[in-house]
PDB file of C-alpha atoms in Angstrom:
ATOM      1  CA  MET A   1      10.617 -24.775   2.424  1.00 59.00           C
ATOM      2  CA  SER A   2      12.087 -26.795  -0.424  1.00 66.00           C
ATOM      3  CA  GLY A   3      12.439 -25.266  -3.874  1.00 71.00           C
ATOM      4  CA  LEU A   4       9.988 -27.812  -5.308  1.00 76.00           C
ATOM      5  CA  LYS A   5       7.293 -27.102  -2.710  1.00 79.00           C
ATOM      6  CA  SER A   6       7.777 -23.363  -3.116  1.00 82.00           C
ATOM      7  CA  SER A   7       7.315 -23.682  -6.880  1.00 88.00           C
ATOM      8  CA  MET A   8       4.196 -25.812  -6.394  1.00 91.00           C
ATOM      9  CA  LEU A   9       2.706 -23.189  -4.094  1.00 91.00           C
ATOM     10  CA  THR A  10       3.400 -20.475  -6.657  1.00 94.00           C
ATOM     11  CA  LEU A  11       1.659 -22.484  -9.368  1.00 96.00           C
ATOM     12  CA  VAL A  12      -1.382 -23.284  -7.224  1.00 97.00           C
ATOM     13  CA  TRP A  13      -1.777 -19.644  -6.190  1.00 97.00           C
ATOM     14  CA  LEU A  14      -1.928 -18.673  -9.867  1.00 97.00           C
ATOM     15  CA  LEU A  15      -5.078 -20.765 -10.338  1.00 97.00           C
ATOM     16  CA  PRO A  16      -8.540 -19.131 -10.291  1.00 97.00           C
ATOM     17  CA  ALA A  17     -10.501 -19.243  -7.056  1.00 97.00           C
ATOM     18  CA  SER A  18     -12.266 -22.551  -6.432  1.00 97.00           C
ATOM     19  CA  ARG A  19     -12.922 -25.093  -3.700  1.00 97.00           C
ATOM     20  CA  PRO A  20     -10.456 -27.552  -5.269  1.00 97.00           C
ATOM     21  CA  LYS A  21      -7.800 -24.806  -5.129  1.00 98.00           C
ATOM     22  CA  ASN A  22      -8.556 -24.299  -1.430  1.00 98.00           C
ATOM     23  CA  ARG A  23      -8.087 -28.013  -0.826  1.00 97.00           C
ATOM     24  CA  MET A  24      -4.776 -28.006  -2.705  1.00 96.00           C
ATOM     25  CA  LEU A  25      -3.551 -25.061  -0.650  1.00 97.00           C
ATOM     26  CA  CYS A  26      -4.476 -26.885   2.558  1.00 97.00           C
ATOM     27  CA  ALA A  27      -2.563 -29.932   1.371  1.00 95.00           C
ATOM     28  CA  LEU A  28       0.482 -27.717   0.801  1.00 93.00           C
ATOM     29  CA  GLY A  29       0.362 -26.243   4.293  1.00 91.00           C
ATOM     30  CA  HIS A  30      -1.867 -23.183   3.885  1.00 95.00           C
ATOM     31  CA  PRO A  31      -4.917 -23.282   6.210  1.00 97.00           C
ATOM     32  CA  VAL A  32      -7.624 -22.060   3.836  1.00 98.00           C
ATOM     33  CA  HIS A  33     -11.277 -22.346   4.850  1.00 98.00           C
ATOM     34  CA  PRO A  34     -13.558 -23.990   2.267  1.00 98.00           C
ATOM     35  CA  THR A  35     -15.662 -20.795   2.048  1.00 98.00           C
ATOM     36  CA  ALA A  36     -12.669 -18.475   1.498  1.00 98.00           C
ATOM     37  CA  THR A  37     -12.095 -16.862  -1.903  1.00 98.00           C
ATOM     38  CA  ALA A  38      -8.460 -17.160  -3.002  1.00 98.00           C
ATOM     39  CA  ARG A  39      -8.086 -15.581  -6.439  1.00 98.00           C
ATOM     40  CA  SER A  40      -4.995 -15.681  -8.689  1.00 98.00           C
ATOM     41  CA  ASN A  41      -1.966 -14.125  -6.992  1.00 98.00           C
ATOM     42  CA  LEU A  42       1.790 -14.195  -7.439  1.00 97.00           C
ATOM     43  CA  VAL A  43       3.103 -15.771  -4.237  1.00 97.00           C
ATOM     44  CA  ARG A  44       6.820 -16.372  -3.685  1.00 94.00           C
ATOM     45  CA  HIS A  45       8.584 -17.616  -0.557  1.00 93.00           C
ATOM     46  CA  VAL A  46       5.633 -17.315   1.822  1.00 95.00           C
ATOM     47  CA  ALA A  47       5.541 -19.853   4.630  1.00 94.00           C
ATOM     48  CA  VAL A  48       1.821 -19.654   5.444  1.00 95.00           C
ATOM     49  CA  ILE A  49      -1.241 -17.840   4.099  1.00 96.00           C
ATOM     50  CA  SER A  50      -4.219 -18.425   6.390  1.00 98.00           C
ATOM     51  CA  LEU A  51      -7.707 -17.569   5.108  1.00 98.00           C
ATOM     52  CA  GLY A  52     -10.661 -17.638   7.490  1.00 98.00           C
ATOM     53  CA  ALA A  53     -14.308 -18.357   6.773  1.00 98.00           C
ATOM     54  CA  HIS A  54     -15.773 -16.117   4.035  1.00 98.00           C
ATOM     55  CA  SER A  55     -12.514 -14.167   3.744  1.00 98.00           C
ATOM     56  CA  ARG A  56     -11.401 -12.859   0.346  1.00 98.00           C
ATOM     57  CA  ILE A  57      -8.121 -12.089  -1.349  1.00 98.00           C
ATOM     58  CA  ALA A  58      -8.596 -10.535  -4.771  1.00 98.00           C
ATOM     59  CA  ARG A  59      -6.410 -11.112  -7.815  1.00 97.00           C
ATOM     60  CA  TRP A  60      -2.956 -10.018  -8.866  1.00 97.00           C
ATOM     61  CA  ASN A  61      -1.379  -9.159  -5.552  1.00 98.00           C
ATOM     62  CA  LEU A  62       2.385  -9.690  -5.267  1.00 98.00           C
ATOM     63  CA  ILE A  63       3.063 -11.499  -1.981  1.00 98.00           C
ATOM     64  CA  ARG A  64       6.626 -12.472  -1.133  1.00 96.00           C
ATOM     65  CA  ASN A  65       9.117 -13.263   1.631  1.00 96.00           C
ATOM     66  CA  LEU A  66       6.517 -13.490   4.407  1.00 97.00           C
ATOM     67  CA  ARG A  67       6.431 -15.750   7.414  1.00 96.00           C
ATOM     68  CA  LEU A  68       2.647 -15.337   7.709  1.00 97.00           C
ATOM     69  CA  LEU A  69      -0.268 -13.644   5.951  1.00 98.00           C
ATOM     70  CA  GLU A  70      -3.445 -14.125   7.992  1.00 98.00           C
ATOM     71  CA  ILE A  71      -6.800 -12.918   6.658  1.00 98.00           C
ATOM     72  CA  ALA A  72      -9.414 -13.642   9.302  1.00 98.00           C
ATOM     73  CA  ALA A  73     -13.095 -14.457   8.880  1.00 98.00           C
ATOM     74  CA  HIS A  74     -15.033 -12.028   6.625  1.00 98.00           C
ATOM     75  CA  ALA A  75     -11.904  -9.909   6.054  1.00 98.00           C
ATOM     76  CA  THR A  76     -10.799  -8.790   2.582  1.00 98.00           C
ATOM     77  CA  VAL A  77      -7.600  -7.883   0.761  1.00 98.00           C
ATOM     78  CA  GLY A  78      -8.175  -6.172  -2.582  1.00 98.00           C
ATOM     79  CA  ARG A  79      -6.085  -6.394  -5.744  1.00 97.00           C
ATOM     80  CA  LEU A  80      -2.768  -5.119  -7.085  1.00 98.00           C
ATOM     81  CA  ASN A  81      -1.185  -4.715  -3.655  1.00 98.00           C
ATOM     82  CA  VAL A  82       2.510  -5.352  -3.016  1.00 98.00           C
ATOM     83  CA  ILE A  83       2.793  -7.247   0.268  1.00 98.00           C
ATOM     84  CA  SER A  84       6.369  -8.134   1.119  1.00 98.00           C
ATOM     85  CA  ALA A  85       9.173  -8.255   3.674  1.00 97.00           C
ATOM     86  CA  HIS A  86      12.932  -8.407   3.509  1.00 95.00           C
ATOM     87  CA  PRO A  87      14.020 -12.041   3.993  1.00 94.00           C
ATOM     88  CA  VAL A  88      16.473 -11.141   6.755  1.00 95.00           C
ATOM     89  CA  PHE A  89      13.624  -9.982   9.021  1.00 94.00           C
ATOM     90  CA  ALA A  90      11.655 -13.163   8.338  1.00 92.00           C
ATOM     91  CA  ARG A  91      14.738 -15.041   9.523  1.00 93.00           C
ATOM     92  CA  LEU A  92      15.807 -12.909  12.500  1.00 94.00           C
ATOM     93  CA  TYR A  93      12.536 -11.484  13.896  1.00 95.00           C
ATOM     94  CA  PRO A  94      10.316 -14.157  15.548  1.00 93.00           C
ATOM     95  CA  ASP A  95       7.196 -11.990  15.094  1.00 93.00           C
ATOM     96  CA  GLY A  96       8.291 -10.148  11.945  1.00 95.00           C
ATOM     97  CA  ALA A  97       7.496 -10.586   8.251  1.00 97.00           C
ATOM     98  CA  SER A  98       3.758 -10.930   8.859  1.00 98.00           C
ATOM     99  CA  LEU A  99       0.479  -9.247   7.941  1.00 98.00           C
ATOM    100  CA  THR A 100      -2.609  -9.897  10.062  1.00 98.00           C
ATOM    101  CA  VAL A 101      -5.980  -8.650   8.804  1.00 98.00           C
ATOM    102  CA  ALA A 102      -8.498  -9.217  11.597  1.00 98.00           C
ATOM    103  CA  GLU A 103     -12.203 -10.081  11.342  1.00 98.00           C
ATOM    104  CA  HIS A 104     -14.204  -7.858   8.947  1.00 98.00           C
ATOM    105  CA  ALA A 105     -11.146  -5.681   8.247  1.00 98.00           C
ATOM    106  CA  TYR A 106     -10.405  -4.455   4.729  1.00 97.00           C
ATOM    107  CA  VAL A 107      -7.288  -3.598   2.737  1.00 98.00           C
ATOM    108  CA  THR A 108      -8.374  -2.103  -0.584  1.00 97.00           C
ATOM    109  CA  SER A 109      -6.220  -1.977  -3.746  1.00 97.00           C
ATOM    110  CA  ARG A 110      -2.871  -0.651  -4.988  1.00 98.00           C
ATOM    111  CA  HIS A 111      -1.124  -0.251  -1.644  1.00 98.00           C
ATOM    112  CA  HIS A 112       2.473  -1.084  -0.735  1.00 98.00           C
ATOM    113  CA  LEU A 113       2.831  -2.950   2.563  1.00 98.00           C
ATOM    114  CA  ASP A 114       6.347  -3.590   3.850  1.00 98.00           C
ATOM    115  CA  CYS A 115       5.673  -6.219   6.495  1.00 98.00           C
ATOM    116  CA  SER A 116       9.265  -6.678   7.705  1.00 97.00           C
ATOM    117  CA  GLY A 117       8.405  -5.585  11.255  1.00 97.00           C
ATOM    118  CA  SER A 118       4.812  -6.936  11.009  1.00 98.00           C
ATOM    119  CA  ILE A 119       1.546  -5.127  10.292  1.00 98.00           C
ATOM    120  CA  THR A 120      -1.732  -5.667  12.150  1.00 98.00           C
ATOM    121  CA  VAL A 121      -5.044  -4.310  10.833  1.00 98.00           C
ATOM    122  CA  GLY A 122      -7.609  -4.509  13.626  1.00 98.00           C
ATOM    123  CA  ALA A 123     -11.153  -5.825  13.431  1.00 98.00           C
ATOM    124  CA  PHE A 124     -13.498  -3.723  11.226  1.00 98.00           C
ATOM    125  CA  ALA A 125     -10.587  -1.397  10.315  1.00 98.00           C
ATOM    126  CA  SER A 126      -9.778  -0.345   6.741  1.00 97.00           C
ATOM    127  CA  ILE A 127      -6.722   0.699   4.789  1.00 98.00           C
ATOM    128  CA  ALA A 128      -8.914   2.446   2.232  1.00 97.00           C
ATOM    129  CA  GLY A 129      -8.490   4.381  -1.011  1.00 95.00           C
ATOM    130  CA  HIS A 130      -5.260   3.554  -2.840  1.00 96.00           C
ATOM    131  CA  SER A 131      -1.519   4.325  -2.937  1.00 97.00           C
ATOM    132  CA  SER A 132      -0.805   4.201   0.793  1.00 98.00           C
ATOM    133  CA  SER A 133       2.558   2.860   1.972  1.00 98.00           C
ATOM    134  CA  VAL A 134       3.329   1.116   5.244  1.00 98.00           C
ATOM    135  CA  LEU A 135       7.095   1.070   5.748  1.00 98.00           C
ATOM    136  CA  THR A 136       8.067  -0.936   8.805  1.00 98.00           C
ATOM    137  CA  HIS A 137      11.824  -1.086   8.244  1.00 95.00           C
ATOM    138  CA  SER A 138      14.418   1.615   7.719  1.00 94.00           C
ATOM    139  CA  ILE A 139      18.008   2.610   8.517  1.00 93.00           C
ATOM    140  CA  ASP A 140      18.713   3.905  12.017  1.00 91.00           C
ATOM    141  CA  LEU A 141      21.169   6.690  11.216  1.00 92.00           C
ATOM    142  CA  ARG A 142      22.281   7.079  14.834  1.00 92.00           C
ATOM    143  CA  LYS A 143      23.272   3.423  15.187  1.00 93.00           C
ATOM    144  CA  ASP A 144      24.096   2.696  11.515  1.00 95.00           C
ATOM    145  CA  VAL A 145      21.861  -0.387  11.494  1.00 94.00           C
ATOM    146  CA  GLN A 146      18.741  -1.537   9.699  1.00 94.00           C
ATOM    147  CA  SER A 147      15.799  -2.195  11.998  1.00 96.00           C
ATOM    148  CA  ALA A 148      12.077  -2.920  11.756  1.00 97.00           C
ATOM    149  CA  TYR A 149       9.186  -2.101  14.087  1.00 97.00           C
ATOM    150  CA  PRO A 150       5.557  -3.273  14.030  1.00 97.00           C
ATOM    151  CA  VAL A 151       2.683  -1.123  12.770  1.00 98.00           C
ATOM    152  CA  VAL A 152      -0.800  -1.418  14.280  1.00 98.00           C
ATOM    153  CA  ILE A 153      -4.022  -0.064  12.784  1.00 98.00           C
ATOM    154  CA  GLY A 154      -6.519  -0.071  15.638  1.00 98.00           C
ATOM    155  CA  GLU A 155      -9.922  -1.709  15.444  1.00 98.00           C
ATOM    156  CA  ARG A 156     -12.623   0.214  13.531  1.00 98.00           C
ATOM    157  CA  SER A 157     -10.058   2.756  12.301  1.00 98.00           C
ATOM    158  CA  PHE A 158      -9.863   4.210   8.794  1.00 98.00           C
ATOM    159  CA  VAL A 159      -6.734   5.027   6.756  1.00 98.00           C
ATOM    160  CA  GLY A 160      -7.379   7.419   3.864  1.00 97.00           C
ATOM    161  CA  ALA A 161      -5.752   7.390   0.425  1.00 97.00           C
ATOM    162  CA  GLY A 162      -2.086   8.198  -0.146  1.00 98.00           C
ATOM    163  CA  CYS A 163      -0.933   7.888   3.459  1.00 98.00           C
ATOM    164  CA  THR A 164       2.518   6.921   4.699  1.00 98.00           C
ATOM    165  CA  ILE A 165       2.807   4.926   7.929  1.00 98.00           C
ATOM    166  CA  LEU A 166       6.272   4.367   9.371  1.00 98.00           C
ATOM    167  CA  GLY A 167       7.639   1.570  11.537  1.00 97.00           C
ATOM    168  CA  GLY A 168       6.491   1.637  15.150  1.00 96.00           C
ATOM    169  CA  ALA A 169       3.427   3.794  14.414  1.00 97.00           C
ATOM    170  CA  GLU A 170       0.040   2.953  15.899  1.00 97.00           C
ATOM    171  CA  LEU A 171      -3.295   4.409  14.825  1.00 98.00           C
ATOM    172  CA  PRO A 172      -5.637   4.228  17.834  1.00 97.00           C
ATOM    173  CA  PRO A 173      -8.945   2.343  17.711  1.00 97.00           C
ATOM    174  CA  ARG A 174     -11.900   4.221  16.159  1.00 97.00           C
ATOM    175  CA  SER A 175      -9.627   6.793  14.541  1.00 98.00           C
ATOM    176  CA  VAL A 176      -9.101   8.281  11.079  1.00 98.00           C
ATOM    177  CA  LEU A 177      -5.783   8.931   9.345  1.00 98.00           C
ATOM    178  CA  GLY A 178      -6.553  11.681   6.843  1.00 98.00           C
ATOM    179  CA  ALA A 179      -5.641  11.277   3.175  1.00 97.00           C
ATOM    180  CA  GLY A 180      -2.007  12.106   2.422  1.00 97.00           C
ATOM    181  CA  SER A 181      -0.936  12.067   6.064  1.00 98.00           C
ATOM    182  CA  VAL A 182       2.283  10.689   7.543  1.00 98.00           C
ATOM    183  CA  LEU A 183       1.956   8.672  10.750  1.00 98.00           C
ATOM    184  CA  THR A 184       5.205   8.228  12.667  1.00 96.00           C
ATOM    185  CA  ARG A 185       6.232   6.359  15.777  1.00 94.00           C
ATOM    186  CA  SER A 186       5.114   8.050  18.995  1.00 89.00           C
ATOM    187  CA  GLY A 187       6.804   7.942  22.369  1.00 81.00           C
ATOM    188  CA  SER A 188       3.448   7.721  24.155  1.00 83.00           C
ATOM    189  CA  PRO A 189       0.001   6.249  23.393  1.00 86.00           C
ATOM    190  CA  ARG A 190      -2.135   8.284  21.016  1.00 93.00           C
ATOM    191  CA  GLU A 191      -5.704   9.387  21.737  1.00 95.00           C
ATOM    192  CA  PRO A 192      -8.461   8.299  19.316  1.00 97.00           C
ATOM    193  CA  GLY A 193      -9.585  10.911  16.816  1.00 97.00           C
ATOM    194  CA  LEU A 194      -8.778  12.451  13.439  1.00 98.00           C
ATOM    195  CA  TRP A 195      -5.039  12.309  12.783  1.00 98.00           C
ATOM    196  CA  ALA A 196      -3.862  14.386   9.823  1.00 97.00           C
ATOM    197  CA  GLY A 197      -0.819  16.177   8.458  1.00 97.00           C
ATOM    198  CA  ALA A 198       2.879  15.423   8.070  1.00 95.00           C
ATOM    199  CA  PRO A 199       3.629  14.361  10.704  1.00 96.00           C
ATOM    200  CA  ALA A 200       0.052  13.593  11.696  1.00 96.00           C
ATOM    201  CA  THR A 201      -1.377  15.334  14.741  1.00 96.00           C
ATOM    202  CA  ASN A 202      -4.724  14.927  16.483  1.00 96.00           C
ATOM    203  CA  ARG A 203      -7.242  17.351  14.972  1.00 97.00           C
ATOM    204  CA  GLY A 204     -10.195  16.366  17.164  1.00 96.00           C
ATOM    205  CA  PRO A 205     -12.767  13.616  17.735  1.00 96.00           C
ATOM    206  CA  VAL A 206     -14.490  11.612  15.014  1.00 95.00           C
ATOM    207  CA  ASP A 207     -17.823   9.815  14.949  1.00 93.00           C
ATOM    208  CA  GLY A 208     -20.309   8.366  12.486  1.00 92.00           C
ATOM    209  CA  ARG A 209     -22.334   5.294  11.572  1.00 90.00           C
ATOM    210  CA  TRP A 210     -19.298   3.688   9.881  1.00 89.00           C
ATOM    211  CA  PHE A 211     -17.596   3.106  13.239  1.00 92.00           C
ATOM    212  CA  GLY A 212     -20.497   0.986  14.492  1.00 91.00           C
ATOM    213  CA  ARG A 213     -21.135  -1.072  11.360  1.00 90.00           C
ATOM    214  CA  LEU A 214     -21.580  -4.850  11.499  1.00 88.00           C
ATOM    215  CA  LYS A 215     -20.370  -5.626   7.951  1.00 87.00           C
ATOM    216  CA  THR A 216     -16.906  -5.606   6.413  1.00 88.00           C
ATOM    217  CA  GLY A 217     -17.738  -2.738   4.027  1.00 84.00           C
ATOM    218  CA  THR A 218     -20.698  -0.573   3.149  1.00 85.00           C
ATOM    219  CA  ASN A 219     -22.985  -0.986   0.136  1.00 84.00           C
ATOM    220  CA  ARG A 220     -24.863   2.274   0.683  1.00 87.00           C
ATOM    221  CA  VAL A 221     -24.425   5.124  -1.845  1.00 91.00           C
ATOM    222  CA  PHE A 222     -25.214   8.806  -1.256  1.00 87.00           C
ATOM    223  CA  ILE A 223     -26.187  10.942  -4.273  1.00 88.00           C
ATOM    224  CA  PRO A 224     -25.229  14.603  -3.597  1.00 92.00           C
ATOM    225  CA  ALA A 225     -27.410  15.984  -6.424  1.00 92.00           C
ATOM    226  CA  THR A 226     -30.603  14.629  -4.863  1.00 91.00           C
ATOM    227  CA  GLY A 227     -29.647  14.051  -1.229  1.00 86.00           C
ATOM    228  CA  GLU A 228     -30.827  10.454  -1.629  1.00 90.00           C
ATOM    229  CA  THR A 229     -29.144   7.454  -0.006  1.00 90.00           C
ATOM    230  CA  ILE A 230     -29.537   4.104  -1.766  1.00 89.00           C
ATOM    231  CA  ASP A 231     -29.158   0.980   0.353  1.00 86.00           C
ATOM    232  CA  GLU A 232     -27.473  -2.120  -1.052  1.00 83.00           C
ATOM    233  CA  ALA A 233     -26.364  -0.264  -4.191  1.00 75.00           C
ATOM    234  CA  PHE A 234     -23.426  -2.608  -4.823  1.00 79.00           C
TER     235      PHE A 234
END
């Protein structure tokens, strides 16, 4: 990407969300659906940001050095996230330096996502709360090399606040990673359930209405003092 085109993309991404902005992004090589909401973000050296129908990316994220950021239909990325990769992995890894947020998935706010080895958030899954870190690249002390491995958050899974997820880790579908937990790479497939601790271990099965929902998020609010649940509170 030329320096001029890169600077133009940065300037356009700083504009408020609007249909004309979506058209300008399409003209500059970003496939953005007319119904997507693309708020003001600082974007530097990103080859493609793809926004599906009714997807949303909130304001003031720092997005840099990516090959691809794909936010599928009805998916959402919140605000004040740092979404980045090291440029060497964008150059050397054919499938690296990417973040894919599948249909109806949600990344909330104030997370740090190192996408060097790629991150996939499955359909209806959520990286929830705040202050979680996904670190896909690190130094291999045995080999004295830097390497990156993909991270996968399975469909309809839930990541609590303040978690750390390391390169090569996979959270199974319909699972929960408890707040403050550390998920590491596993030598064998993990079973669905509640994963918690440092390193995280399976603490048992999980269930609930959230895992069968049909919307990206939930607008229902429970009031402990009265036991009342209010629908469509947001």
